[in-house]
Coordinates of C-alpha atoms and ligand atoms in Angstrom, one line a residue:
X1 CA -10.7 6.2 -4.9
X2 CA -10.5 2.9 -4.2
X3 CA -9.2 3.9 0.0
X4 CA -12.1 6.0 0.7
X5 CA -15.0 3.7 -0.7
X6 CA -13.0 0.3 1.0
X7 CA -13.2 2.8 4.0
X8 CA -16.8 3.6 3.2
X9 CA -17.8 -0.4 2.4
X10 CA -16.4 -1.5 5.9
X11 CA -18.1 1.4 8.2
X12 CA -21.3 0.5 5.8
X13 CA -21.1 -3.5 6.9
X14 CA -20.4 -2.3 10.8
X15 CA -23.5 -0.5 11.0
X16 CA -25.2 -3.2 9.4
X17 CA -24.6 -5.9 11.7
X18 CA -24.9 -3.8 14.6
X19 CA -28.4 -3.2 12.6
X20 CA -29.0 -6.5 13.7
X21 CA -27.3 -7.3 16.3
X22 CA -29.9 -4.0 18.0
X23 CA -33.2 -5.1 16.0
X24 CA -32.4 -9.0 17.5
X25 CA -31.8 -7.3 21.1
X26 CA -35.0 -5.1 20.3
X27 CA -36.6 -8.7 19.7
X28 CA -35.8 -9.6 23.2
X29 CA -37.0 -6.5 24.8
X30 CA -40.3 -6.6 23.5
X31 CA -40.8 -10.4 24.3
X32 CA -39.5 -10.4 27.5
X33 CA -41.8 -7.4 28.7
X34 CA -44.6 -9.4 28.7
X35 CA -44.4 -10.4 31.9
X36 CA -45.8 -14.1 31.1
X37 CA -42.6 -14.8 29.3
X38 CA -40.2 -13.3 31.6
X39 CA -42.4 -15.4 34.3
X40 CA -41.7 -18.8 32.6
X41 CA -38.3 -17.6 31.5
X42 CA -37.1 -17.1 34.8
X43 CA -39.0 -20.2 36.0
X44 CA -36.4 -21.7 34.0
X45 CA -33.7 -20.1 34.4
X46 CA -33.9 -21.1 38.5
X47 CA -34.0 -24.4 37.4
X48 CA -31.4 -24.5 35.3
X49 CA -29.7 -23.0 38.4
X50 CA -31.1 -25.4 41.0
X51 CA -30.2 -28.5 39.2
X52 CA -26.8 -26.9 37.8
X53 CA -26.2 -26.7 41.9
X54 CA -27.3 -30.3 42.7
X55 CA -25.4 -31.2 40.1
X56 CA -27.9 -33.3 38.2
X57 CA -27.5 -32.1 34.7
X58 CA -30.8 -34.3 33.6
X59 CA -33.5 -32.4 35.8
X60 CA -37.1 -33.5 34.8
X61 CA -37.5 -30.2 36.5
X62 CA -35.5 -27.7 34.6
X63 CA -36.8 -30.4 31.2
X64 CA -40.0 -29.3 32.2
X65 CA -39.5 -25.2 32.6
X66 CA -37.8 -25.2 29.5
X67 CA -40.8 -26.7 27.8
X68 CA -43.4 -24.5 29.3
X69 CA -40.5 -21.3 28.7
X70 CA -40.4 -22.7 25.1
X71 CA -44.5 -22.6 24.4
X72 CA -45.3 -19.4 26.3
X73 CA -42.9 -18.0 24.0
X74 CA -45.0 -20.1 20.4
X75 CA -48.1 -19.0 22.1
X76 CA -46.4 -16.0 21.3
X77 CA -45.4 -15.9 18.2
X78 CA -41.7 -16.4 18.8
X79 CA -38.9 -18.6 19.5
X80 CA -36.1 -18.7 21.3
X81 CA -33.1 -18.1 18.1
X82 CA -35.0 -14.8 18.0
X83 CA -33.2 -14.7 20.8
X84 CA -29.7 -15.8 19.8
X85 CA -27.3 -13.1 18.0
X86 CA -26.8 -15.0 14.7
X87 CA -23.8 -13.4 12.2
X88 CA -25.6 -11.5 9.5
X89 CA -23.3 -13.0 6.6
X90 CA -22.7 -17.2 7.6
X91 CA -19.7 -17.7 5.3
X92 CA -17.6 -15.7 7.0
X93 CA -19.7 -15.3 10.5
X94 CA -19.3 -11.2 10.6
X95 CA -15.5 -11.0 10.4
X96 CA -15.4 -10.1 6.8
X97 CA -12.9 -13.0 5.0
X98 CA -14.0 -15.6 4.1
X99 CA -12.2 -18.9 2.1
X100 CA -8.9 -16.4 2.8
X101 CA -10.5 -13.9 0.9
X102 CA -12.5 -11.0 0.9
X103 CA -15.7 -12.0 2.1
X104 CA -18.9 -11.3 -0.6
X105 CA -20.8 -9.9 2.2
X106 CA -17.9 -6.8 1.5
X107 CA -17.1 -7.8 -2.0
X108 CA -20.1 -6.8 -3.4
X109 CA -20.9 -3.9 -1.2
X110 CA -17.2 -2.8 -1.9
X111 CA -18.2 -3.2 -6.1
X112 CA -21.2 -1.3 -5.7
X113 CA -20.3 1.3 -3.7
X114 CA -17.8 2.1 -6.3
X115 CA -19.7 1.6 -9.3
X116 CA -21.9 5.1 -7.3
X117 CA -18.6 6.7 -7.0
X118 CA -17.4 5.6 -10.0
X119 CA -21.1 7.4 -11.7
X120 CA -21.0 3.7 -14.2
X121 CA -24.7 3.2 -14.2
X122 CA -25.5 7.4 -14.9
X123 CA -23.0 7.2 -18.2
X124 CA -22.9 3.8 -19.5
X125 CA -25.2 1.2 -20.1
X126 CA -23.4 -1.4 -22.1
X127 CA -22.1 -4.5 -20.8
X128 CA -20.1 -7.5 -22.2
X129 CA -23.7 -9.2 -22.5
X130 CA -26.0 -6.0 -23.7
X131 CA -23.2 -6.0 -27.4
X132 CA -25.1 -8.4 -29.6
X133 CA -22.6 -9.1 -32.2
X134 CA -25.1 -12.0 -34.1
X135 CA -26.8 -8.1 -35.4
X136 CA -23.6 -7.5 -37.7
X137 CA -24.7 -8.8 -41.5
X138 CA -22.4 -8.4 -42.5
X139 CA -20.4 -11.8 -42.6
X140 CA -16.5 -10.0 -42.3
X141 CA -17.4 -7.5 -40.0
X142 CA -18.5 -9.8 -38.0
X143 CA -16.2 -11.5 -37.6
X144 CA -13.9 -8.9 -37.5
X145 CA -16.0 -7.3 -34.4
X146 CA -16.3 -10.5 -32.5
X147 CA -12.4 -10.9 -32.8
X148 CA -12.1 -7.7 -31.0
X149 CA -14.0 -8.4 -28.5
X150 CA -12.7 -11.8 -27.7
X151 CA -9.4 -10.3 -27.2
X152 CA -10.6 -7.0 -25.4
X153 CA -12.7 -9.3 -22.5
X154 CA -9.0 -10.9 -22.5
X155 CA -6.8 -7.4 -21.7
X156 CA -10.3 -7.2 -18.8
X157 CA -9.6 -10.8 -17.4
X158 CA -5.2 -10.4 -17.2
X159 CA -6.8 -5.8 -16.1
X160 CA -4.4 -4.4 -15.0
X161 CA -1.3 -6.7 -15.9
X162 CA -1.4 -6.6 -19.8
X163 CA 1.7 -4.2 -21.4
X164 CA 0.0 -2.6 -23.3
X165 CA -1.5 0.6 -20.7
X166 CA -3.8 3.2 -23.9
X167 CA -6.1 2.0 -26.2
X168 CA -7.0 4.0 -29.0
X169 CA -10.6 2.3 -30.6
X170 CA -10.8 4.8 -33.9
X171 CA -14.1 4.5 -36.3
X172 CA -17.0 5.8 -38.0
X173 CA -19.8 7.0 -35.5
X174 CA -22.1 3.5 -34.2
X175 CA -19.1 1.1 -35.4
X176 CA -19.9 0.4 -31.5
X177 CA -16.5 2.1 -29.9
X178 CA -18.2 3.6 -27.5
X179 CA -20.3 -0.2 -26.0
X180 CA -17.3 -1.5 -26.0
X181 CA -15.1 1.0 -24.3
X182 CA -18.4 0.5 -21.9
X183 CA -18.5 -3.3 -21.7
X184 CA -14.6 -3.0 -20.8
X185 CA -15.5 -0.9 -17.7
X186 CA -18.1 -2.5 -15.8
X187 CA -16.0 -5.5 -16.3
X188 CA -13.1 -3.5 -14.9
X189 CA -15.4 -2.1 -11.8
X190 CA -17.0 -5.4 -11.1
X191 CA -12.5 -6.5 -11.1
X192 CA -12.1 -3.7 -7.6
X193 CA -11.0 -2.0 -10.1
X194 CA -11.2 2.5 -10.1
X195 CA -13.0 3.9 -13.0
X196 CA -13.9 7.5 -14.1
X197 CA -15.7 7.5 -17.9
X198 CA -15.9 10.5 -19.3
X199 CA -16.8 12.1 -22.9
X200 CA -14.2 13.8 -24.1
X201 CA -16.4 17.6 -23.3
X202 CA -17.2 16.4 -19.7
X203 CA -12.8 15.7 -19.4
X204 CA -12.1 18.9 -21.4
X205 CA -14.3 21.4 -18.8
X206 CA -13.3 19.7 -16.3
X207 CA -9.3 20.5 -17.3
X208 CA -10.9 23.6 -18.0
X209 CA -11.7 24.0 -13.9
X210 CA -8.1 22.5 -13.7
X211 CA -6.4 25.5 -15.4
X212 CA -8.6 27.9 -13.9
X213 CA -8.5 26.9 -10.0
X214 CA -5.8 27.7 -8.1
X215 CA -2.7 25.7 -7.9
X216 CA -3.7 24.3 -4.1
X217 CA -6.8 23.4 -5.6
X218 CA -5.4 21.8 -8.7
X219 CA -4.4 18.0 -7.5
X220 CA -7.8 16.9 -5.6
X221 CA -10.3 18.4 -9.3
X222 CA -7.2 15.7 -11.4
X223 CA -6.4 13.2 -8.6
X224 CA -9.4 10.7 -10.1
X225 CA -8.6 10.8 -13.8
X226 CA -4.4 11.2 -13.2
X227 CA -4.6 8.0 -10.1
X228 CA -7.9 6.0 -10.9
X229 CA -7.5 2.4 -12.6
X230 CA -9.0 2.8 -15.6
X231 CA -9.6 6.4 -17.8
X232 CA -12.2 6.3 -20.2
X233 CA -12.7 9.5 -23.1
X234 CA -14.9 9.1 -24.9
X235 CA -15.3 10.5 -28.3
X236 CA -12.2 12.5 -28.3
X237 CA -12.6 15.3 -31.0
X238 CA -15.9 16.0 -30.2
X239 CA -14.8 18.7 -27.9
X240 CA -13.4 22.3 -27.7
X241 CA -9.9 23.6 -28.7
X242 CA -8.7 25.0 -26.5
X243 CA -5.7 26.5 -26.4
X244 CA -3.6 26.0 -23.6
X245 CA -6.0 23.8 -22.6
X246 CA -7.4 20.5 -24.5
X247 CA -4.4 19.6 -26.0
X248 CA -2.0 20.8 -22.4
X249 CA -4.0 19.5 -20.2
X250 CA -4.2 15.9 -22.9
X251 CA -1.4 15.2 -23.1
X252 CA -0.5 15.7 -19.1
X253 CA -3.6 12.7 -18.6
X254 CA -1.5 10.6 -20.5
X255 CA 2.1 11.4 -19.3
X256 CA 1.5 10.9 -15.6
X257 CA -0.6 7.2 -16.4
X258 CA 1.2 5.8 -18.2
X259 CA 4.1 6.6 -16.0
X260 CA 2.1 5.3 -13.3
X261 CA 1.6 1.9 -15.6
X262 CA -2.6 3.4 -15.6
X263 CA -4.4 2.2 -17.9
X264 CA -6.4 5.2 -20.7
X265 CA -8.8 4.2 -23.0
X266 CA -10.0 6.7 -26.3
X267 CA -12.9 6.2 -28.9
X268 CA -13.0 9.2 -31.8
X269 CA -14.0 9.4 -35.4
X270 CA -10.4 10.2 -35.8
X271 CA -8.4 8.5 -38.1
X272 CA -4.6 8.4 -36.3
X273 CA -3.5 10.9 -38.9
X274 CA -7.0 13.2 -38.0
X275 CA -5.5 12.8 -34.4
X276 CA -2.2 14.0 -35.2
X277 CA -3.3 16.8 -37.2
X278 CA -5.9 17.7 -34.4
X279 CA -3.4 17.0 -31.1
X280 CA 0.1 17.7 -32.5
X281 CA 3.1 15.0 -32.8
X282 CA 3.5 14.3 -28.9
X283 CA 0.0 13.5 -27.9
X284 CA 0.1 11.0 -31.1
X285 CA 3.5 9.0 -30.4
X286 CA 1.9 8.5 -26.8
X287 CA -0.9 6.8 -28.8
X288 CA 0.7 4.8 -31.0
X289 CA 3.3 4.4 -29.2
X290 CA 4.6 0.9 -29.6
X291 CA 5.2 -1.3 -26.2
X292 CA 2.4 1.1 -24.6
X293 CA -0.7 2.1 -26.7
X294 CA -2.2 0.6 -29.6
X295 CA -5.3 2.4 -32.5
X296 CA -7.2 -0.2 -32.8
X297 CA -9.5 0.7 -36.2
X298 CA -13.0 -0.7 -35.7
X299 CA -14.2 -0.9 -40.0
X300 CA -18.3 -1.2 -41.0
X301 CA -21.1 0.1 -41.0
X302 CA -22.6 1.2 -38.6
X303 CA -23.9 -1.0 -36.2
X304 CA -27.4 0.6 -35.0
X305 CA -28.3 1.2 -38.6
Ligands
ZN401 ZN1 -19.6 -12.4 4.7

């Protein structure tokens, strides 16, 4: 996905650069279609050539002709600078690289396109700035939530190098687990990584589609969920239990992603024990693996109250 988005970004950037050059050309054409400007310009160029031919690099005639040309442009609202091909990005001169890294003119557009491709705005609205933990009245809960947010911010800052690849935020309604997963997803996209944020229901529907599609089409359908840098499955446990689909494809996804060292965040109302009961030993052991997974119990009252 990242490669596709970067290619799209570079071609968009190229179009922007070309559009600016075309606008400069069009402006020049407009100016030189005015007879008075064209004449003043020709007189100036002729005077410059004559001065060059005679070896006079401080020709008064050329200087005067230049001045007249400038004044004529001004009269019609133009300036000489208008016709120069300036780079649309002064930081990198439109090379796309500045200071040994991708220039912000490319990077910002890439992140914008990545957000669009990941449909993050349609799916979540929270960023770390939106999570106001001061609102939590209970002090113990506030402290615990604060500490969790801090460690998850560190996780994002280190992303994707942390060893623990699968995080499960488990807690009752309104303990802020979706908010936290959203904030992490957004921050990770902003670092340039690809993210799929799906409700458990959407994930299950997608897997049903995969299951009922011809084998030749399955890879394309599964690709983003299995290869994106971060997959979020929101509200696990609310999806229907479909025979041969729900458990099987969740296991397949977790196995694939863990084997590739890719991160997965799951939010759920279910406790560890409930997960074990609903999805069985194999999924539970994937989610509670000592080294690579962590089930984080989110305590407390409904933060939305
Ligand atoms: Zn640039």
